[in-house]
Amino acid sequence: MLDRRQTLRIGALGGAALLLPGGARGAVARAADTPPFSLPLVVPPVKRPVRRTATTDYYEMTMREATAQILPGVQTPVMTYDGCFPGPTIRARPGRRVVVRQRNALGTEAVVHLHGAYVPADSDGHPKDPIAPGAFRDYVYPNLQPAATLWYHDHTHHMEAEMVFRGLAGCYLLDEPRWTGPPAGRYDLPLMLRDAQFDDQGGLVFTMGDARKRTVLLVNGRRQPYHPVAARKYRLRLINGANTRYFTLGLSDGRPMWLIASDGGLLPAPVRATGVTLSPGERVDAVVDFADLAPGSQLTLRNTDPNIGQPSDLMRFDVVRRAYDPSRVPPRLGGSRPDLGPATVHRDIVLGVNPTTGMSEINGRSFDMDRVDQQIKLGQTEEWRVVNSDVNPPIRHNLHVHGTHFQVIDRNGVPVSGHEAGWKDTVAIPNGGDVRIRVRYERYTGLYLYHCHLLDHSSMGMMAQSEVTP
Ligand code: C2O
Ligand code: CU
Ligand code: CU
C-alpha cells in the first residue's frame, strides 16, 4: 500500500518564492502576464571533475535547495543538484569511467539514477539504496556503451515524481570521439523540456496525477526562453524531462530536422523529419540548419501534440549572425541497427490503473521493492509484449527499462520507424494497444527496474523489477 505520501517541505525557504529586487506584491501575476520569450535560454554549466586519473573522472555534487528564475523577476524555490535548475551537465566519453559523489544536503532522502546507462546494480539508483540527509554515496558509471544523450534524475521510493518536478534532473552526455560530423561545442545544445504549475507566490505546485494544470512550458528550467543563434547547423539534444506531458516537436516554419540519435545513441543513418514525438524520458538528437535565414529571423520550437489543442511554443531561436559551418550530417552515422535475434523467453507486461483501488499497476501488482517480479538470464534475448490496458478512460503510458537498451519490433503490429527503429530505453505504449520489444542484459547482474516513465504513475506503483542472474 502507498501510505507514505508525505508532502515535501522546502525547509529553509519556507516554500514561499522570493521576489527579486524591485519586485512586490503582484510581481508573480505580472510575471505570468509578461510575453513569452522574455528570458534567455540557460545552458546548464558543464561540471568539472575534482580529480582525474588515467581511467576515471571524479565528480562531486551536492543536492540542495536553491531558488531559480523560472518566471521573469521571480525566484522560485527548487530542489537542485549543485544549486542549478536543471542540474549541471556531465560530459563523459565511452570507455572512460566516471564516479560521482552525491552529497545529500536536502532535508529528505534522495536517490540518483542515470537514465539510459549500463551500470552495476548498486550504482543504478534503486529506491532501496537511499542517501540519508547529510550522507553521501559514490555512483560508479563505467560508460561501457556507445555515445548517447543520457540524463540523471531522482528515483526516491514513491517520491520521484515530486522530486523530479521540483528540479532534481540534469543532463549526462556521453560524447562521440572527435570527428568531423554533427555540430559540436556551443552548437550542440541540450534542451530539457518539461511543464510546471505555480502558485500566486511563484512556488511550484505539485499535485500527484493532476497534470492538466501544468500548463507552463519550460526549456532548461525557464519559461519559454529565447536563444540567439548563428545561421548554421545546430545539434539539439531534445530530452523529455516532463512528468507526464508528451511533446510532438517541430519548428514553426515547418523546416525539416535530421534525427541522428535515439535514446541509445547514434542511428545507422540520419532520418529526415518535420516532427518527432517524445513521451516522458525519451530523447532524440536532431540537427537543424538555420543557414538560409537572414539575421533578424525568428522561429520557434513548438509542441503540436494532438492532445493539447493549439500548438504551443517552447522556445524561440533568434538568428543574429552568419557563421562558417564545417559541420555536416554524414549519410552513415556509425550507429548500429538493433538486432537482438530471436527470443528464447516471451513475456506479457500489462500496464494499467486498477479501477477499484486506483493504484497504478504492472501485471495487476503495484511496486514492492522487496518482490522480484521476473528473473532474466544474462545474455539471453527476451521478447516482451507490452500492453496499455487503460482504454476507458484512456490514460497514456510508456515503458522504460533500466540498465540496457532494447529493440522495438512493432506497435500494434506495425514495424516502428524513425528514431524508434534505433536503440531505445523508453517507448510509448498506445491505449488498448501493444508494443513488442526485445530486451537483453549483457554485462551486470542484480536488480533493475522497469516502469512507466510518466513519473506520477511510477510513483503510484506502476513499476516492477527484474533480477538479472548469471
Ligand atoms: Cu528515468 Cu527509472 O527512470
Ligand atoms: Cu532509467
Ligand atoms: Cu503510465
Short mmCIF file of C-alpha atoms and ligand atoms in Angstrom, two decimals:
data_model
loop_
_atom_site.label_atom_id
_atom_site.label_comp_id
_atom_site.label_asym_id
_atom_site.label_seq_id
_atom_site.Cartn_x
_atom_site.Cartn_y
_atom_site.Cartn_z
CA MET A 1 0.00 0.00 0.00
CA LEU A 2 1.05 3.51 -0.69
CA ASP A 3 0.86 5.15 2.68
CA ARG A 4 3.81 7.48 2.88
CA ARG A 5 2.77 10.20 0.50
CA GLN A 6 4.45 12.81 2.61
CA THR A 7 4.46 16.37 1.50
CA LEU A 8 7.93 17.60 0.77
CA ARG A 9 8.69 20.71 2.68
CA ILE A 10 11.16 23.12 1.26
CA GLY A 11 12.61 23.80 4.68
CA ALA A 12 14.98 26.72 4.75
CA LEU A 13 12.92 28.65 2.26
CA GLY A 14 9.57 28.04 3.88
CA GLY A 15 8.07 27.23 0.49
CA ALA A 16 7.47 30.83 -0.49
CA ALA A 17 9.04 32.40 -3.51
CA LEU A 18 11.34 35.36 -3.08
CA LEU A 19 10.84 38.32 -5.30
CA LEU A 20 13.82 39.85 -6.97
CA PRO A 21 14.76 43.44 -6.08
CA GLY A 22 12.13 45.74 -7.49
CA GLY A 23 9.52 43.06 -7.03
CA ALA A 24 6.49 43.50 -4.84
CA ARG A 25 3.08 42.04 -4.40
CA GLY A 26 1.64 41.21 -7.77
CA ALA A 27 5.06 40.52 -9.28
CA VAL A 28 4.15 36.90 -9.88
CA ALA A 29 0.95 37.85 -11.60
CA ARG A 30 2.91 40.34 -13.72
CA ALA A 31 5.50 37.68 -14.49
CA ALA A 32 2.75 35.37 -15.62
CA ASP A 33 1.49 38.13 -17.90
CA THR A 34 4.85 39.01 -19.43
CA PRO A 35 5.04 37.94 -23.03
CA PRO A 36 6.83 34.68 -23.86
CA PHE A 37 10.48 34.79 -24.91
CA SER A 38 11.46 37.43 -22.36
CA LEU A 39 14.20 35.38 -20.66
CA PRO A 40 17.32 33.99 -22.37
CA LEU A 41 17.86 30.24 -22.53
CA VAL A 42 20.17 28.92 -19.83
CA VAL A 43 22.59 26.24 -20.95
CA PRO A 44 23.36 24.25 -17.79
CA PRO A 45 27.06 24.58 -16.84
CA VAL A 46 29.33 21.66 -17.68
CA LYS A 47 30.63 20.19 -14.44
CA ARG A 48 34.40 19.89 -13.91
CA PRO A 49 35.89 16.80 -12.31
CA VAL A 50 37.56 17.34 -8.94
CA ARG A 51 40.19 14.77 -9.91
CA ARG A 52 41.26 12.79 -12.97
CA THR A 53 43.25 9.58 -13.13
CA ALA A 54 44.33 7.52 -16.15
CA THR A 55 40.98 5.74 -16.19
CA THR A 56 38.48 7.82 -14.23
CA ASP A 57 36.98 11.27 -13.79
CA TYR A 58 35.79 12.01 -10.25
CA TYR A 59 32.95 14.47 -9.63
CA GLU A 60 31.28 15.81 -6.50
CA MET A 61 27.77 17.17 -6.43
CA THR A 62 25.54 18.40 -3.65
CA MET A 63 21.79 18.05 -3.67
CA ARG A 64 20.34 21.12 -2.01
CA GLU A 65 17.55 23.63 -2.04
CA ALA A 66 18.02 26.80 -4.04
CA THR A 67 15.97 29.32 -5.99
CA ALA A 68 15.76 29.71 -9.74
CA GLN A 69 14.40 32.41 -12.02
CA ILE A 70 11.90 30.30 -13.95
CA LEU A 71 9.44 33.17 -14.49
CA PRO A 72 10.74 36.68 -15.21
CA GLY A 73 11.58 38.55 -12.00
CA VAL A 74 10.55 35.77 -9.62
CA GLN A 75 12.80 33.45 -7.63
CA THR A 76 11.13 30.05 -7.22
CA PRO A 77 12.31 27.58 -4.53
CA VAL A 78 13.52 24.39 -6.17
CA MET A 79 15.41 21.20 -5.32
CA THR A 80 18.69 21.06 -7.18
CA TYR A 81 21.95 19.36 -7.91
CA ASP A 82 24.60 21.96 -7.05
CA GLY A 83 22.13 24.84 -6.98
CA CYS A 84 21.40 24.52 -10.74
CA PHE A 85 17.93 24.08 -12.23
CA PRO A 86 18.28 21.75 -14.15
CA GLY A 87 21.47 20.27 -12.69
CA PRO A 88 24.94 20.73 -14.15
CA THR A 89 25.76 18.72 -17.27
CA ILE A 90 28.28 15.91 -17.07
CA ARG A 91 30.15 15.27 -20.32
CA ALA A 92 31.79 11.85 -20.43
CA ARG A 93 33.32 9.57 -23.05
CA PRO A 94 32.63 5.91 -23.79
CA GLY A 95 35.25 3.69 -22.15
CA ARG A 96 36.28 6.28 -19.57
CA ARG A 97 34.87 5.75 -16.09
CA VAL A 98 33.04 8.41 -14.11
CA VAL A 99 32.50 8.39 -10.34
CA VAL A 100 30.03 10.90 -8.93
CA ARG A 101 29.94 11.55 -5.21
CA GLN A 102 26.43 12.76 -4.44
CA ARG A 103 26.01 14.55 -1.12
CA ASN A 104 22.53 14.93 0.22
CA ALA A 105 22.02 18.37 1.77
CA LEU A 106 18.24 18.18 1.28
CA GLY A 107 16.08 17.66 4.33
CA THR A 108 14.83 14.37 2.90
CA GLU A 109 16.10 11.07 1.44
CA ALA A 110 17.21 11.05 -2.19
CA VAL A 111 18.49 8.56 -4.78
CA VAL A 112 20.19 9.35 -8.10
CA HIS A 113 19.53 7.28 -11.22
CA LEU A 114 21.42 7.66 -14.50
CA HIS A 115 18.74 7.07 -17.12
CA GLY A 116 19.95 5.09 -20.15
CA ALA A 117 23.22 3.93 -18.61
CA TYR A 118 24.57 0.40 -18.23
CA VAL A 119 25.81 0.40 -14.67
CA PRO A 120 26.34 -2.14 -11.87
CA ALA A 121 23.09 -2.59 -9.94
CA ASP A 122 24.43 -0.88 -6.81
CA SER A 123 25.08 2.31 -8.82
CA ASP A 124 21.72 2.31 -10.61
CA GLY A 125 19.92 4.41 -8.03
CA HIS A 126 17.49 1.74 -6.89
CA PRO A 127 14.96 3.11 -4.37
CA LYS A 128 16.23 0.55 -1.83
CA ASP A 129 19.53 2.49 -1.73
CA PRO A 130 18.52 5.96 -0.49
CA ILE A 131 21.04 8.56 0.58
CA ALA A 132 20.02 9.84 4.02
CA PRO A 133 20.05 13.59 4.68
CA GLY A 134 23.64 14.57 5.48
CA ALA A 135 25.11 11.42 3.91
CA PHE A 136 26.72 10.80 0.52
CA ARG A 137 27.03 7.97 -1.99
CA ASP A 138 29.57 7.30 -4.74
CA TYR A 139 27.96 6.26 -8.02
CA VAL A 140 30.24 4.41 -10.44
CA TYR A 141 29.47 4.81 -14.15
CA PRO A 142 31.72 2.61 -16.34
CA ASN A 143 30.44 4.20 -19.60
CA LEU A 144 30.96 0.92 -21.48
CA GLN A 145 28.33 1.76 -24.09
CA PRO A 146 28.02 3.86 -27.24
CA ALA A 147 27.90 7.65 -27.05
CA ALA A 148 24.38 8.86 -26.21
CA THR A 149 22.26 11.56 -24.61
CA LEU A 150 21.54 10.33 -21.08
CA TRP A 151 20.07 12.15 -18.10
CA TYR A 152 20.19 11.74 -14.36
CA HIS A 153 17.30 12.25 -12.00
CA ASP A 154 15.90 11.36 -8.62
CA HIS A 155 14.36 7.92 -8.02
CA THR A 156 13.30 8.04 -4.35
CA HIS A 157 10.69 5.47 -3.37
CA HIS A 158 7.20 6.86 -4.17
CA MET A 159 8.69 10.37 -4.35
CA GLU A 160 10.43 10.52 -7.75
CA ALA A 161 7.51 12.34 -9.37
CA GLU A 162 7.57 15.22 -6.92
CA MET A 163 11.34 15.41 -6.57
CA VAL A 164 11.97 15.47 -10.32
CA PHE A 165 9.14 18.01 -10.68
CA ARG A 166 10.84 20.21 -8.07
CA GLY A 167 14.09 20.14 -10.03
CA LEU A 168 16.18 17.03 -9.44
CA ALA A 169 17.19 16.28 -13.05
CA GLY A 170 20.23 17.03 -15.21
CA CYS A 171 21.96 16.05 -18.48
CA TYR A 172 24.71 13.45 -18.83
CA LEU A 173 26.16 13.44 -22.32
CA LEU A 174 28.32 10.57 -23.50
CA ASP A 175 30.18 12.22 -26.34
CA GLU A 176 31.33 10.63 -29.56
CA PRO A 177 35.08 10.74 -30.16
CA ARG A 178 36.04 13.89 -32.04
CA TRP A 179 35.15 13.51 -35.66
CA THR A 180 34.02 15.71 -38.49
CA GLY A 181 30.34 15.35 -38.17
CA PRO A 182 27.37 16.86 -36.38
CA PRO A 183 27.64 20.30 -34.78
CA ALA A 184 29.71 20.34 -31.59
CA GLY A 185 30.71 22.73 -28.82
CA ARG A 186 28.33 25.67 -28.44
CA TYR A 187 26.38 24.40 -31.43
CA ASP A 188 25.47 21.22 -29.51
CA LEU A 189 22.59 22.25 -27.26
CA PRO A 190 20.95 20.08 -24.61
CA LEU A 191 17.31 21.13 -24.26
CA MET A 192 15.46 19.64 -21.33
CA LEU A 193 11.74 20.10 -21.88
CA ARG A 194 9.06 19.94 -19.23
CA ASP A 195 5.98 21.65 -17.82
CA ALA A 196 5.14 23.18 -14.46
CA GLN A 197 2.42 24.75 -12.34
CA PHE A 198 2.85 27.75 -10.00
CA ASP A 199 1.01 29.25 -7.05
CA ASP A 200 0.41 33.01 -6.55
CA GLN A 201 3.76 33.40 -4.81
CA GLY A 202 5.64 31.75 -7.69
CA GLY A 203 6.16 28.45 -5.86
CA LEU A 204 5.92 25.17 -7.76
CA VAL A 205 2.64 23.36 -7.18
CA PHE A 206 2.85 19.59 -7.29
CA THR A 207 -0.38 17.64 -7.13
CA MET A 208 0.09 13.96 -7.83
CA GLY A 209 -1.66 12.97 -11.04
CA ASP A 210 -3.03 16.43 -11.78
CA ALA A 211 -1.15 17.06 -15.00
CA ARG A 212 -3.74 19.25 -16.73
CA LYS A 213 -2.82 22.26 -14.61
CA ARG A 214 0.86 22.03 -15.54
CA THR A 215 0.43 24.46 -18.38
CA VAL A 216 3.67 26.47 -18.14
CA LEU A 217 6.29 25.09 -20.55
CA LEU A 218 9.95 25.19 -19.53
CA VAL A 219 13.15 24.65 -21.51
CA ASN A 220 16.24 24.16 -19.34
CA GLY A 221 14.28 25.43 -16.36
CA ARG A 222 12.90 28.67 -17.81
CA ARG A 223 9.51 29.53 -19.16
CA GLN A 224 9.59 29.90 -22.97
CA PRO A 225 13.13 31.31 -23.32
CA TYR A 226 14.78 32.76 -26.42
CA HIS A 227 18.20 31.80 -27.72
CA PRO A 228 20.36 33.82 -30.15
CA VAL A 229 21.74 31.52 -32.86
CA ALA A 230 24.05 31.76 -35.86
CA ALA A 231 22.79 30.98 -39.36
CA ARG A 232 24.24 27.46 -39.41
CA LYS A 233 23.55 23.92 -38.19
CA TYR A 234 22.83 23.08 -34.54
CA ARG A 235 22.53 19.77 -32.77
CA LEU A 236 19.55 19.86 -30.43
CA ARG A 237 19.56 17.16 -27.76
CA LEU A 238 15.86 17.04 -27.06
CA ILE A 239 15.05 15.45 -23.70
CA ASN A 240 11.50 14.98 -22.49
CA GLY A 241 12.02 15.68 -18.78
CA ALA A 242 8.30 16.24 -18.07
CA ASN A 243 6.49 14.07 -15.55
CA THR A 244 3.60 13.18 -17.84
CA ARG A 245 3.45 15.51 -20.89
CA TYR A 246 4.15 14.24 -24.40
CA PHE A 247 5.81 16.54 -26.91
CA THR A 248 5.48 16.40 -30.67
CA LEU A 249 8.31 18.71 -31.62
CA GLY A 250 8.84 20.67 -34.78
CA LEU A 251 9.96 24.10 -35.95
CA SER A 252 7.34 26.78 -36.52
CA ASP A 253 8.21 27.25 -40.21
CA GLY A 254 7.96 23.52 -40.84
CA ARG A 255 11.64 23.15 -41.76
CA PRO A 256 12.95 19.59 -41.60
CA MET A 257 15.29 18.29 -38.96
CA TRP A 258 17.70 15.40 -39.29
CA LEU A 259 17.26 12.91 -36.47
CA ILE A 260 20.72 11.49 -35.76
CA ALA A 261 20.41 9.72 -32.40
CA SER A 262 17.80 7.93 -30.30
CA ASP A 263 17.90 7.05 -26.56
CA GLY A 264 20.75 4.59 -27.15
CA GLY A 265 22.96 6.81 -29.32
CA LEU A 266 23.66 7.41 -32.99
CA LEU A 267 21.31 5.92 -35.57
CA PRO A 268 22.82 3.99 -38.50
CA ALA A 269 21.75 6.82 -40.83
CA PRO A 270 20.04 10.19 -40.35
CA VAL A 271 16.25 10.33 -40.64
CA ARG A 272 14.60 13.43 -42.11
CA ALA A 273 11.53 14.54 -40.15
CA THR A 274 9.41 17.64 -39.69
CA GLY A 275 8.09 16.41 -36.34
CA VAL A 276 9.10 13.93 -33.68
CA THR A 277 7.13 12.67 -30.69
CA LEU A 278 8.75 12.10 -27.31
CA SER A 279 6.98 10.58 -24.33
CA PRO A 280 8.42 11.32 -20.87
CA GLY A 281 12.02 10.12 -20.50
CA GLU A 282 12.69 9.75 -24.25
CA ARG A 283 15.45 11.64 -26.07
CA VAL A 284 16.25 12.37 -29.66
CA ASP A 285 19.16 14.31 -31.14
CA ALA A 286 18.05 16.46 -34.08
CA VAL A 287 20.22 18.58 -36.37
CA VAL A 288 18.51 21.74 -37.65
CA ASP A 289 20.01 24.11 -40.19
CA PHE A 290 19.35 27.85 -39.95
CA ALA A 291 21.81 28.66 -42.79
CA ASP A 292 19.13 30.00 -45.15
CA LEU A 293 17.84 32.52 -42.59
CA ALA A 294 18.90 36.16 -42.60
CA PRO A 295 19.94 37.74 -39.31
CA GLY A 296 16.78 39.11 -37.71
CA SER A 297 14.75 36.00 -38.50
CA GLN A 298 12.97 34.20 -35.69
CA LEU A 299 11.39 30.82 -35.40
CA THR A 300 10.09 28.72 -32.55
CA LEU A 301 10.37 25.15 -31.35
CA ARG A 302 6.81 24.09 -30.88
CA ASN A 303 4.73 21.31 -29.46
CA THR A 304 1.90 20.09 -31.68
CA ASP A 305 0.92 17.07 -29.58
CA PRO A 306 -2.66 16.33 -30.68
CA ASN A 307 -3.87 16.19 -27.06
CA ILE A 308 -3.15 19.85 -26.38
CA GLY A 309 -5.41 21.50 -28.96
CA GLN A 310 -3.48 24.57 -30.06
CA PRO A 311 0.24 24.23 -30.81
CA SER A 312 2.30 25.83 -28.09
CA ASP A 313 5.75 27.37 -28.32
CA LEU A 314 8.53 26.00 -26.14
CA MET A 315 11.26 28.47 -27.06
CA ARG A 316 12.36 30.88 -29.78
CA PHE A 317 15.52 30.87 -31.88
CA ASP A 318 16.65 34.35 -32.92
CA VAL A 319 19.07 34.32 -35.86
CA VAL A 320 21.62 37.03 -35.03
CA ARG A 321 24.61 36.41 -37.29
CA ARG A 322 26.04 34.49 -40.20
CA ALA A 323 28.67 31.84 -39.49
CA TYR A 324 31.10 29.46 -41.11
CA ASP A 325 29.80 25.92 -40.67
CA PRO A 326 32.19 22.98 -41.02
CA SER A 327 29.69 20.54 -39.52
CA ARG A 328 27.78 18.02 -41.58
CA VAL A 329 25.30 15.21 -41.27
CA PRO A 330 27.09 12.25 -42.86
CA PRO A 331 24.93 9.68 -44.70
CA ARG A 332 26.34 6.95 -42.41
CA LEU A 333 26.39 7.93 -38.74
CA GLY A 334 28.03 4.78 -37.43
CA GLY A 335 25.29 3.67 -35.01
CA SER A 336 24.32 0.00 -35.03
CA ARG A 337 20.93 -1.26 -36.17
CA PRO A 338 19.21 -3.04 -33.26
CA ASP A 339 19.11 -6.78 -33.91
CA LEU A 340 18.90 -8.97 -30.83
CA GLY A 341 17.96 -12.07 -32.84
CA PRO A 342 15.16 -14.46 -31.90
CA ALA A 343 13.98 -14.51 -28.30
CA THR A 344 14.05 -17.58 -26.06
CA VAL A 345 11.67 -16.16 -23.42
CA HIS A 346 8.36 -14.38 -24.09
CA ARG A 347 6.51 -12.25 -21.57
CA ASP A 348 3.38 -10.10 -21.36
CA ILE A 349 3.73 -6.82 -19.47
CA VAL A 350 0.37 -5.13 -18.83
CA LEU A 351 0.27 -1.51 -17.66
CA GLY A 352 -2.97 -0.32 -16.11
CA VAL A 353 -4.71 1.55 -13.33
CA ASN A 354 -6.74 -0.73 -11.05
CA PRO A 355 -10.33 0.56 -11.38
CA THR A 356 -11.24 -0.50 -7.83
CA THR A 357 -8.21 0.69 -5.88
CA GLY A 358 -6.95 3.44 -8.20
CA MET A 359 -3.44 2.02 -7.85
CA SER A 360 -1.12 2.06 -10.85
CA GLU A 361 -0.03 -1.47 -11.62
CA ILE A 362 2.06 -3.72 -13.83
CA ASN A 363 0.54 -7.17 -14.38
CA GLY A 364 -2.00 -6.45 -11.65
CA ARG A 365 0.53 -5.58 -8.95
CA SER A 366 1.81 -2.27 -7.68
CA PHE A 367 5.52 -1.86 -6.94
CA ASP A 368 7.04 -3.67 -3.99
CA MET A 369 10.77 -3.23 -3.77
CA ASP A 370 11.11 -6.43 -1.76
CA ARG A 371 9.49 -8.51 -4.52
CA VAL A 372 11.33 -9.74 -7.62
CA ASP A 373 8.84 -9.65 -10.48
CA GLN A 374 10.82 -11.64 -13.02
CA GLN A 375 14.23 -13.22 -13.50
CA ILE A 376 16.26 -12.68 -16.64
CA LYS A 377 19.34 -14.64 -17.63
CA LEU A 378 22.35 -12.57 -18.58
CA GLY A 379 22.99 -12.74 -22.33
CA GLN A 380 19.58 -14.15 -23.26
CA THR A 381 17.18 -12.33 -25.53
CA GLU A 382 13.63 -11.93 -24.28
CA GLU A 383 10.62 -10.63 -26.14
CA TRP A 384 8.10 -8.58 -24.19
CA ARG A 385 4.63 -7.74 -25.42
CA VAL A 386 3.81 -4.55 -23.55
CA VAL A 387 0.12 -3.63 -23.31
CA ASN A 388 -1.60 -0.44 -22.14
CA SER A 389 -4.95 -1.63 -20.81
CA ASP A 390 -6.28 1.84 -19.91
CA VAL A 391 -8.83 2.41 -22.67
CA ASN A 392 -11.75 3.81 -20.72
CA PRO A 393 -10.80 6.43 -19.69
CA PRO A 394 -7.76 6.47 -21.96
CA ILE A 395 -4.55 7.01 -19.97
CA ARG A 396 -1.18 7.35 -21.62
CA HIS A 397 1.66 5.08 -20.52
CA ASN A 398 5.13 4.24 -21.70
CA LEU A 399 7.73 1.70 -20.65
CA HIS A 400 11.26 2.43 -19.52
CA VAL A 401 13.76 -0.36 -18.80
CA HIS A 402 16.80 0.27 -16.59
CA GLY A 403 20.32 -0.89 -17.34
CA THR A 404 20.12 -1.74 -21.04
CA HIS A 405 18.69 -0.63 -24.37
CA PHE A 406 16.09 -2.57 -26.29
CA GLN A 407 14.94 -3.17 -29.84
CA VAL A 408 11.39 -2.10 -30.68
CA ILE A 409 9.83 -4.63 -33.07
CA ASP A 410 6.41 -3.15 -33.72
CA ARG A 411 3.49 -1.13 -32.32
CA ASN A 412 0.05 -2.64 -32.90
CA GLY A 413 1.73 -4.97 -35.40
CA VAL A 414 3.25 -2.16 -37.47
CA PRO A 415 7.07 -2.02 -37.54
CA VAL A 416 8.36 1.20 -35.98
CA SER A 417 10.39 3.73 -37.95
CA GLY A 418 12.45 6.88 -37.46
CA HIS A 419 14.28 7.20 -34.14
CA GLU A 420 12.20 4.36 -32.70
CA ALA A 421 13.99 1.97 -35.07
CA GLY A 422 17.22 2.80 -33.19
CA TRP A 423 18.19 1.57 -29.72
CA LYS A 424 15.67 2.67 -27.10
CA ASP A 425 15.23 2.61 -23.34
CA THR A 426 11.78 4.22 -23.23
CA VAL A 427 8.87 3.67 -25.62
CA ALA A 428 5.26 4.91 -25.77
CA ILE A 429 2.56 2.24 -25.43
CA PRO A 430 -0.76 3.19 -27.12
CA ASN A 431 -4.09 2.92 -25.28
CA GLY A 432 -5.55 -0.51 -25.77
CA GLY A 433 -2.61 -1.43 -27.98
CA ASP A 434 0.71 -3.16 -27.67
CA VAL A 435 4.37 -2.75 -28.43
CA ARG A 436 6.75 -5.68 -28.83
CA ILE A 437 10.31 -5.15 -27.68
CA ARG A 438 13.36 -7.42 -27.46
CA VAL A 439 15.47 -6.97 -24.36
CA ARG A 440 18.85 -8.39 -23.38
CA TYR A 441 21.17 -7.66 -20.45
CA GLU A 442 24.82 -8.15 -21.37
CA ARG A 443 27.09 -7.24 -18.51
CA TYR A 444 25.83 -6.82 -14.93
CA THR A 445 23.64 -8.94 -12.67
CA GLY A 446 21.28 -7.73 -9.96
CA LEU A 447 18.04 -5.78 -9.65
CA TYR A 448 16.93 -3.46 -12.46
CA LEU A 449 13.65 -1.59 -12.55
CA TYR A 450 11.16 -1.26 -15.39
CA HIS A 451 8.30 1.18 -15.15
CA CYS A 452 6.01 3.67 -16.77
CA HIS A 453 8.04 6.90 -17.09
CA LEU A 454 5.00 9.08 -16.57
CA LEU A 455 6.51 9.63 -13.14
CA ASP A 456 3.21 10.30 -11.40
CA HIS A 457 2.30 6.73 -12.42
CA SER A 458 5.60 5.09 -11.37
CA SER A 459 5.40 6.91 -8.02
CA MET A 460 1.91 5.47 -7.57
CA GLY A 461 3.14 1.93 -8.18
CA MET A 462 3.42 1.36 -11.96
CA MET A 463 6.89 -0.09 -11.53
CA ALA A 464 8.41 -3.55 -11.20
CA GLN A 465 11.85 -5.13 -11.15
CA SER A 466 13.84 -7.82 -12.90
CA GLU A 467 16.58 -9.79 -11.24
CA VAL A 468 19.31 -10.36 -13.81
CA THR A 469 21.03 -13.66 -12.98
CA PRO A 470 24.24 -15.24 -14.31
CU1 C2O B 1 14.40 7.85 -15.96
CU2 C2O B 1 13.64 4.64 -13.62
O1 C2O B 1 13.95 6.25 -14.76
CU CU B 2 16.29 4.74 -16.15
CU CU B 3 1.76 5.47 -17.03
#
